[in-house]
Tab-separated table of C-alpha atoms and ligand atoms in Angstrom:
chain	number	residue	atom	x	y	z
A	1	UNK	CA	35.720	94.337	100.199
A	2	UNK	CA	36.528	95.037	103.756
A	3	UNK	CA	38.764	92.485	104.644
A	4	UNK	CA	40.974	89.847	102.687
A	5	UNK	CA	38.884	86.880	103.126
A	6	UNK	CA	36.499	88.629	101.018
A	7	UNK	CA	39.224	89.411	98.373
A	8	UNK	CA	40.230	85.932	98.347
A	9	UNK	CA	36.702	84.553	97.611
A	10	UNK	CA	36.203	87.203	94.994
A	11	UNK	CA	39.624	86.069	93.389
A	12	UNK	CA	37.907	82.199	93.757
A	13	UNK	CA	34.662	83.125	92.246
A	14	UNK	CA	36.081	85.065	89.068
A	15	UNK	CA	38.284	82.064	88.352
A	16	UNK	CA	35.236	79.804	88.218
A	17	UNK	CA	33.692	82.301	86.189
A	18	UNK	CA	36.443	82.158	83.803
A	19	UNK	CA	36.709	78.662	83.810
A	20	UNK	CA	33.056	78.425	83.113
A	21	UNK	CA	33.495	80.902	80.405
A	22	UNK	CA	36.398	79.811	78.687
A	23	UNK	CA	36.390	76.171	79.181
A	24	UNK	CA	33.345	74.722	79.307
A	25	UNK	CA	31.806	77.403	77.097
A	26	UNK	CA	29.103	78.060	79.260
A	27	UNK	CA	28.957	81.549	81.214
A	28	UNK	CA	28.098	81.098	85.261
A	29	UNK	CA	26.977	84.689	85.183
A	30	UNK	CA	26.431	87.621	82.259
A	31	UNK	CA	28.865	89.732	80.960
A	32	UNK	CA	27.933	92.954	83.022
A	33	UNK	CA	28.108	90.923	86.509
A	34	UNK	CA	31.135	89.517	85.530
A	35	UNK	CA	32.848	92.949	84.396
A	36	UNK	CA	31.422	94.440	87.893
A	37	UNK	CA	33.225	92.203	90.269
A	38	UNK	CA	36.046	92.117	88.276
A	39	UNK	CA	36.262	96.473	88.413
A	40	UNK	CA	35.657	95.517	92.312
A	41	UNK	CA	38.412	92.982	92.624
A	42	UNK	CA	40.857	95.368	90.721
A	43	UNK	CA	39.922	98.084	93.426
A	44	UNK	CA	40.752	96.232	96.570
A	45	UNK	CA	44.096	95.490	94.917
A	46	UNK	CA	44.724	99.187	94.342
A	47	UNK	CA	43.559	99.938	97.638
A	48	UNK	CA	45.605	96.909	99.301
A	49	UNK	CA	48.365	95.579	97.000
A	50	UNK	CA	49.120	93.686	100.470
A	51	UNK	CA	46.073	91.437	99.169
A	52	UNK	CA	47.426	90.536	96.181
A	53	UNK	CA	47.755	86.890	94.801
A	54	UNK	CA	49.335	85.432	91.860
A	55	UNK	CA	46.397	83.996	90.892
A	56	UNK	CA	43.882	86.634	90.686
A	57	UNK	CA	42.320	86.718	87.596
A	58	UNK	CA	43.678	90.146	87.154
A	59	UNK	CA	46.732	88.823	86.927
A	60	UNK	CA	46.366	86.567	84.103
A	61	UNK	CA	47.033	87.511	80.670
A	62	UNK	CA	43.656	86.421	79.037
A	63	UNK	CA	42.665	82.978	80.263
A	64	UNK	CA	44.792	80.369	79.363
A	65	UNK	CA	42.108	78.019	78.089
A	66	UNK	CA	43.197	74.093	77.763
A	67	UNK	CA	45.476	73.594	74.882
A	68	UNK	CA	43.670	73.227	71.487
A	69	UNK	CA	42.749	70.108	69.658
A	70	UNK	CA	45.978	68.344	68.150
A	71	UNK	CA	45.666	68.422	63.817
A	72	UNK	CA	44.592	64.927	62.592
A	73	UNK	CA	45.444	64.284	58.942
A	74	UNK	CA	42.821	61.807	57.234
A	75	UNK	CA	45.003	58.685	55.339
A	76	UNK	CA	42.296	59.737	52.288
A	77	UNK	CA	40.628	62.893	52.023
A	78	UNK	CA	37.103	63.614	53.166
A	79	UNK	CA	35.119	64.131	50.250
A	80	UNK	CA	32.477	67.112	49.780
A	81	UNK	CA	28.932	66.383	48.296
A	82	UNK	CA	27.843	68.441	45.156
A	83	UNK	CA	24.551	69.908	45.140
A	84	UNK	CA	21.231	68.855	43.235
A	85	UNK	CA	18.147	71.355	43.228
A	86	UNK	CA	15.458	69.827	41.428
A	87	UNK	CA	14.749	66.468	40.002
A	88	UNK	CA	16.225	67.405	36.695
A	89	UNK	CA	19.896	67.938	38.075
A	90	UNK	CA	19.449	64.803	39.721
A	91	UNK	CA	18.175	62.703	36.333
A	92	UNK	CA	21.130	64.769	34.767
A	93	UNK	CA	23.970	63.891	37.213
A	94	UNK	CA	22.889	59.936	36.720
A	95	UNK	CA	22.745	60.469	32.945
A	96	UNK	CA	26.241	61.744	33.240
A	97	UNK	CA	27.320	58.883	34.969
A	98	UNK	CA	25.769	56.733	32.994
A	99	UNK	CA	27.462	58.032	29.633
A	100	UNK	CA	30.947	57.770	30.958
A	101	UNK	CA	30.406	54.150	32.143
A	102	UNK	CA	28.705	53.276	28.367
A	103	UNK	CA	32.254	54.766	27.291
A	104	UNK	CA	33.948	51.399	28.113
A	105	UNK	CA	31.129	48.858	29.569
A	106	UNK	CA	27.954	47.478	28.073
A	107	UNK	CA	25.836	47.826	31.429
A	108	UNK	CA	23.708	45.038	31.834
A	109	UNK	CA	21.251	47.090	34.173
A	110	UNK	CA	21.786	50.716	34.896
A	111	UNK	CA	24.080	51.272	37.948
A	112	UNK	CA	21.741	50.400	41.296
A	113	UNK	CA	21.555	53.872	43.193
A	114	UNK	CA	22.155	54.351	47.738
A	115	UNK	CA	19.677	56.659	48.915
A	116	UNK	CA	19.842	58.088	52.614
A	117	UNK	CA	18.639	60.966	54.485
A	118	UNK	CA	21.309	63.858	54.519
A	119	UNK	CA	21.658	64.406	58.392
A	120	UNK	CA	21.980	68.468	59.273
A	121	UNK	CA	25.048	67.360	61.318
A	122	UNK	CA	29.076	67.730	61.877
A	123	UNK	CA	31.005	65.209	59.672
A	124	UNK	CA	33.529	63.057	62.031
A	125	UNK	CA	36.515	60.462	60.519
A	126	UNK	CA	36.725	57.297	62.829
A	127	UNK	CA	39.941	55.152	62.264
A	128	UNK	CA	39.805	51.633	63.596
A	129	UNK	CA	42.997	49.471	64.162
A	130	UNK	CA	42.706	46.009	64.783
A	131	UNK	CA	39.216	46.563	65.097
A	132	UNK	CA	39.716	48.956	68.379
A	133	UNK	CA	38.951	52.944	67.850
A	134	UNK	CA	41.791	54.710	67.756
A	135	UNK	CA	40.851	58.070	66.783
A	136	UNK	CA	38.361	60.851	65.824
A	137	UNK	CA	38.759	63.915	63.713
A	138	UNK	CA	36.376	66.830	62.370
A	139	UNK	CA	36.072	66.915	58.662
A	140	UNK	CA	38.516	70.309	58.732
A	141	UNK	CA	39.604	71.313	55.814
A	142	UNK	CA	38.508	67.887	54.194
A	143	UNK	CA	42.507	66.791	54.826
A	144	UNK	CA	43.084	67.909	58.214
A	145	UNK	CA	40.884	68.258	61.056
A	146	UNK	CA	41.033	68.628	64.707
A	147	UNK	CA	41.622	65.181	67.091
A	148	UNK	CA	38.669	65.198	69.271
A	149	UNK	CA	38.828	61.457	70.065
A	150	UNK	CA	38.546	61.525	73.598
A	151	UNK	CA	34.848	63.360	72.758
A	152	UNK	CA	34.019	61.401	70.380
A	153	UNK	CA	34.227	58.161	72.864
A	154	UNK	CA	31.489	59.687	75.055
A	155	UNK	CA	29.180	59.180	72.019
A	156	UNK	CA	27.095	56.700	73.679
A	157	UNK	CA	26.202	55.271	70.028
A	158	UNK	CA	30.033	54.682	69.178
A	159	UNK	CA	31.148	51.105	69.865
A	160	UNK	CA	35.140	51.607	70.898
A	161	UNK	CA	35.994	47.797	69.725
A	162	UNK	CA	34.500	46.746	66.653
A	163	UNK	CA	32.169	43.494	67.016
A	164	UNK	CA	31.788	40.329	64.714
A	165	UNK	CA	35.297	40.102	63.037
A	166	UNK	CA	37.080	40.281	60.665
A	167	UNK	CA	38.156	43.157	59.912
A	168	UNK	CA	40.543	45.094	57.796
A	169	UNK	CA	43.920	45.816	59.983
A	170	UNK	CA	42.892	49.498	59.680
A	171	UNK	CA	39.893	51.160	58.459
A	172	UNK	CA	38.759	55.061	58.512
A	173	UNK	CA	35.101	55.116	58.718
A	174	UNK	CA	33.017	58.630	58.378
A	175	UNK	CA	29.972	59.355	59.481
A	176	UNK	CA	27.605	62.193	61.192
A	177	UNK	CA	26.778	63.615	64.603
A	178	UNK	CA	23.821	64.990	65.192
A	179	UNK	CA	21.760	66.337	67.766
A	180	UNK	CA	18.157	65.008	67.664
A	181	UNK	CA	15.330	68.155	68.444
A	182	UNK	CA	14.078	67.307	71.360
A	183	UNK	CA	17.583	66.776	73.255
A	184	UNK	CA	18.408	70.288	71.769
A	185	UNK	CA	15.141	71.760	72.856
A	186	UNK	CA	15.554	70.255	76.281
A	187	UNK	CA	19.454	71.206	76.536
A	188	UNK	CA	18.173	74.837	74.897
A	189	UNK	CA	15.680	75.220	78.003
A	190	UNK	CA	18.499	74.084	80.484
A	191	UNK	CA	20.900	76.520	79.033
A	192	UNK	CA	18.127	79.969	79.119
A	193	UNK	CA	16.710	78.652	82.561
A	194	UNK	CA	20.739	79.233	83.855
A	195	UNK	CA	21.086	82.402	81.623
A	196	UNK	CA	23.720	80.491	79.350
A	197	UNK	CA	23.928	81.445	75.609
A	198	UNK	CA	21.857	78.688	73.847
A	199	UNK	CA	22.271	77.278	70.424
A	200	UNK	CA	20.040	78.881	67.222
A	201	UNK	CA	20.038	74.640	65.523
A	202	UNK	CA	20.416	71.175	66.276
A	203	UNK	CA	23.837	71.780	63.383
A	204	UNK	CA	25.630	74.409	65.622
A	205	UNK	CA	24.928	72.828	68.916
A	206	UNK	CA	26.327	69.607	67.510
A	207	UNK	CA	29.189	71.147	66.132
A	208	UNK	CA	29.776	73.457	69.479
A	209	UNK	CA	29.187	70.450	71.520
A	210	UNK	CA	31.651	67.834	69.489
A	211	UNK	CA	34.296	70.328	69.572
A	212	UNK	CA	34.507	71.026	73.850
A	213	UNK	CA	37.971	71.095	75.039
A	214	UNK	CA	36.569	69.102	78.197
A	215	UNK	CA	35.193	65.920	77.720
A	216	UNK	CA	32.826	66.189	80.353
A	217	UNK	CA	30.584	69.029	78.601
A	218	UNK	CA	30.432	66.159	75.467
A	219	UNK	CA	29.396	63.715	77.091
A	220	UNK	CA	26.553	65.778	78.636
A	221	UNK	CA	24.865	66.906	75.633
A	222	UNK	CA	22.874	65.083	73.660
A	223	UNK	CA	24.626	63.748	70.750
A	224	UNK	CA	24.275	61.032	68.285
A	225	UNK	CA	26.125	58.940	65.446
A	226	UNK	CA	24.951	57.557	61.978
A	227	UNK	CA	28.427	56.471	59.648
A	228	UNK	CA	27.698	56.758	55.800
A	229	UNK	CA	30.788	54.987	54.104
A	230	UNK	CA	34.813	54.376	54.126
A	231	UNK	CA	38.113	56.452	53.861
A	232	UNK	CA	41.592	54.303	53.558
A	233	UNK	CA	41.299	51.240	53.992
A	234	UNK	CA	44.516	48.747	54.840
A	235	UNK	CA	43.740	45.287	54.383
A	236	UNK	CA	40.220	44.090	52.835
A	237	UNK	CA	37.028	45.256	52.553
A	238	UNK	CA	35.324	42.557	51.150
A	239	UNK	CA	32.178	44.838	49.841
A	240	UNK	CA	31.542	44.617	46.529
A	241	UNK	CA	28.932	47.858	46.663
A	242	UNK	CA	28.393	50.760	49.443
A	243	UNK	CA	25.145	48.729	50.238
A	244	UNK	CA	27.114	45.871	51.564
A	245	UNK	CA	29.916	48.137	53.100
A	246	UNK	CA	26.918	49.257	55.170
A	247	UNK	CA	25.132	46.307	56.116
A	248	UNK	CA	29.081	45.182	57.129
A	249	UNK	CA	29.673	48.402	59.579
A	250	UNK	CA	26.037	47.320	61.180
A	251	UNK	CA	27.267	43.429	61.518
A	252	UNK	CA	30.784	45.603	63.142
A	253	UNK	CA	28.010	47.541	65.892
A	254	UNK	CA	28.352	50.633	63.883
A	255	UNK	CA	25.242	52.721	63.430
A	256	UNK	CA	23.532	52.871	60.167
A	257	UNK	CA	20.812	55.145	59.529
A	258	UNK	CA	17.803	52.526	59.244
A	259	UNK	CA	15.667	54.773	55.962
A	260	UNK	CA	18.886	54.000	53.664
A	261	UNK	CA	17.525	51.871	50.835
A	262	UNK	CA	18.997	50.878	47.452
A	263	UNK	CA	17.119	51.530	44.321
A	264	UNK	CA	16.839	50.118	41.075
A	265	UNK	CA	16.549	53.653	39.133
A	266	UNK	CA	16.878	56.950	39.065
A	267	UNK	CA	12.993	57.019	38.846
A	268	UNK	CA	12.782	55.064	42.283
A	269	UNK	CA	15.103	57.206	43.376
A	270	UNK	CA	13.447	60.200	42.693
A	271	UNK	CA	10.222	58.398	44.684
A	272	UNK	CA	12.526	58.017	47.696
A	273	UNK	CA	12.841	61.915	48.008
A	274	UNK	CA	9.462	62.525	47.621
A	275	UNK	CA	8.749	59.936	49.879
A	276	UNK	CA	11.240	61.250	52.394
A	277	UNK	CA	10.178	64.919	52.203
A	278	UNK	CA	6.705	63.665	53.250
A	279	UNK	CA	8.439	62.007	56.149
A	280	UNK	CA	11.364	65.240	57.251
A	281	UNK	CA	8.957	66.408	59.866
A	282	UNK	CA	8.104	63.773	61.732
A	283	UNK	CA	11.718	62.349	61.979
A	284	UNK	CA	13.649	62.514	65.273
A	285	UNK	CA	16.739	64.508	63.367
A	286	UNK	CA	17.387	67.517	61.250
A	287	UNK	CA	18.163	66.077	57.612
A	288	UNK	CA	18.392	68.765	54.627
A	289	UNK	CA	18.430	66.542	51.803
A	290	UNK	CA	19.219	62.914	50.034
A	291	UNK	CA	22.512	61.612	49.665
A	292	UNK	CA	22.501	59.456	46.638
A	293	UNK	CA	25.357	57.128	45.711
A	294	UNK	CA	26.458	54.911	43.012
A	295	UNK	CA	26.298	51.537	44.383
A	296	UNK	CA	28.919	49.361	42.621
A	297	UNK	CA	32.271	50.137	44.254
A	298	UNK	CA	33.548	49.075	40.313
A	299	UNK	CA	31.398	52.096	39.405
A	300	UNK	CA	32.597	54.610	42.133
A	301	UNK	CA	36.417	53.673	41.078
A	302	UNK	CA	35.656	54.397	37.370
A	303	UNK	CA	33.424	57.236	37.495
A	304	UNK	CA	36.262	58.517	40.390
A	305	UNK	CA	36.137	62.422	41.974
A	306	UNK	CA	36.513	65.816	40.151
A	307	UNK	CA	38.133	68.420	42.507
A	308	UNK	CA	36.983	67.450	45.916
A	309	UNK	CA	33.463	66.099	44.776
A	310	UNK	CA	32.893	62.282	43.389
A	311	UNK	CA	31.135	61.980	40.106
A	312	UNK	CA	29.300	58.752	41.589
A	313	UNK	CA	27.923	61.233	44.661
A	314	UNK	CA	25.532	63.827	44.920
A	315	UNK	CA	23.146	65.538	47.330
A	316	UNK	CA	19.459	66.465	46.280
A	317	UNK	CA	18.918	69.050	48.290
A	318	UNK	CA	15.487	70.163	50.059
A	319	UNK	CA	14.264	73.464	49.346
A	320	UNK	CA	15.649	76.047	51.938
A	321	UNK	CA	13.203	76.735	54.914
A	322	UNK	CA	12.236	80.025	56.214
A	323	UNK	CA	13.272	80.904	59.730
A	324	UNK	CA	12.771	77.318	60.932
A	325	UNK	CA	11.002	77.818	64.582
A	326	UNK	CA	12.490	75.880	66.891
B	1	LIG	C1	30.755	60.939	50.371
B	1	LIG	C2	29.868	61.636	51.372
B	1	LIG	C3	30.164	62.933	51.796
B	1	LIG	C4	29.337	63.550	52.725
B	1	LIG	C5	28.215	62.871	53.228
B	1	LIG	C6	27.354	63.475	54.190
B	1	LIG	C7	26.264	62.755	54.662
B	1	LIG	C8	25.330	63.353	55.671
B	1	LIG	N1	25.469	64.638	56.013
B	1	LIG	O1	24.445	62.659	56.171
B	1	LIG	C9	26.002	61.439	54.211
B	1	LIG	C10	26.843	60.853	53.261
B	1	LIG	O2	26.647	59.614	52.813
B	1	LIG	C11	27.967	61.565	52.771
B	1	LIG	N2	28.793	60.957	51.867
């Protein structure tokens, strides 16, 4: 650097590099360019401490990113899915479920069964108040997660007021985001063409892109919403079954995944995976399994949770795929 015009637009150009870097999680430049002009910057402060700012980059003690997301307890805790491999688990997890409620009910007709795709996503809580959003967490540690709210609102699916009242006074509602393939193939191609880092699935570039500390970087990536069911409720649901708890968060403007059905049996449920696996490829999303669900809410509150996973819940999940290709 021969004069300190130079050093001053080599001090500006480092700190938009570490801005780039840090912040918005997406490198201007690669790590060897970066580390050059940096060893460059350092020696024209050696050779002219005259030149020095405060705000070289040299002087900072390793970037001081924005402040991290606040903590967000969930009001009830976010429940994790147990696992069914084959169509045998699955017949056995019903038949389970089925001999407790025997225990103390003479069922009529076996319990009705939810069936939806399993999205390959990053779980979100929603709390409404009075019907207006009022916050968004990550799943954490199924108690706690981070407060990403003001990302979540740049979900373009994600209706901030709640439509078609009433509604209870507050309501947590959870649900999936997801990146559809071909907005991660096209945000993939715009990340290599500007020698960024991209992402190796549609489930880390979600997660990555939910979880920016600006805003701004959400809301350009291409990110989308299905909710699956309710956390604390204060007030009344007036939803007999999970069926009609859905069909209410759709009257609300909430989106529902459309290939959720409710089955008679566990036979017809077993059809809808079939039926579904058929149908994985040529859907817009990255699913990797069912989600089946008790129906009656009566049902869910009898057959209840053991450790963090509900007895009235369980995932069938699709076998595992080699290296999927992007
Ligand atoms: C209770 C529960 C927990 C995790 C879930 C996850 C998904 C999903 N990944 O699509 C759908 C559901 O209905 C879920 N339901």
């Amino acid at each position: 650097m021969h004069d300190r015009s130079s050093y001053l637009e080599a001090v500006s150009r480092l700190r938009t590099y570490d801005y780039h870097y840090h912040v918005l999680d997406e490198p201007l430049v690669g790590d060897s360019q970066y580390d050059d002009e940096l060893a460059r910057l350092k020696a024209s402060e050696k050779a002219h401490p005259e030149w020095l700012v405060s705000h070289s980059p040299t002087q900072t003690v390793g970037f001081s990113a924005l402040a991290q997301f606040d903590k967000s307890t969930h009001h009830q805790p976010m429940l994790s899915l147990d696992n069914a491999f084959d169509a045998a688990s699955l017949v056995a997890w019903y038949e389970r479920g089925l001999t407790r409620l025997r225990k103390d009910h003479h069922l009529a007709s076996p319990p009705r069964i939810n069936c939806e795709p399993k999205l390959d996503g990053v779980a979100i809580n929603l709390r409404y108040e009075a019907g207006v959003l009022v916050q968004a967490a990550t799943r954490g540690d199924g108690s706690t997660g981070e407060d990403i709210t003001l990302n979540a609102k740049t979900l373009r699916a994600l209706p901030h007021q709640l439509q078609n009242g009433p509604w209870p006074a507050s309501i947590e509602i959870r649900g999936e985001v997801f990146m559809p393939r071909k907005g991660f193939d096209a945000m993939n191609r715009r990340l290599a063409a500007t020698g960024l880092k991209t992402f190796v699935n549609p489930r880390n570039a979600a997660a990555g892109s939910l979880r920016q500390l600006d805003p701004k970087v959400t809301a350009s990536r291409p990110l989308d919403l299905y909710v699956y069911g309710a956390g604390a409720v204060v007030g009344d649901l007036d939803a007999a079954t999970h069926s009609e708890t859905l069909a209410q968060f759709e009257r609300w403007g909430l989106p529902v995944n459309p290939e959720t059905r409710c089955v008679d049996s566990i036979e017809a449920a077993e059809a809808y995976y079939e039926y579904l696996s058929r149908r994985r490829a040529e859907l817009s999303y990255e699913i990797d399994g069912i989600v089946y669900k008790v129906d009656e809410h009566q049902w869910q509150r009898e057959l209840g949770a053991v450790a963090k996973s509900p007895r009235w819940a369980i995932a069938r999940k699709f076998p595992a795929q080699e290296a999927a290709t992007q």
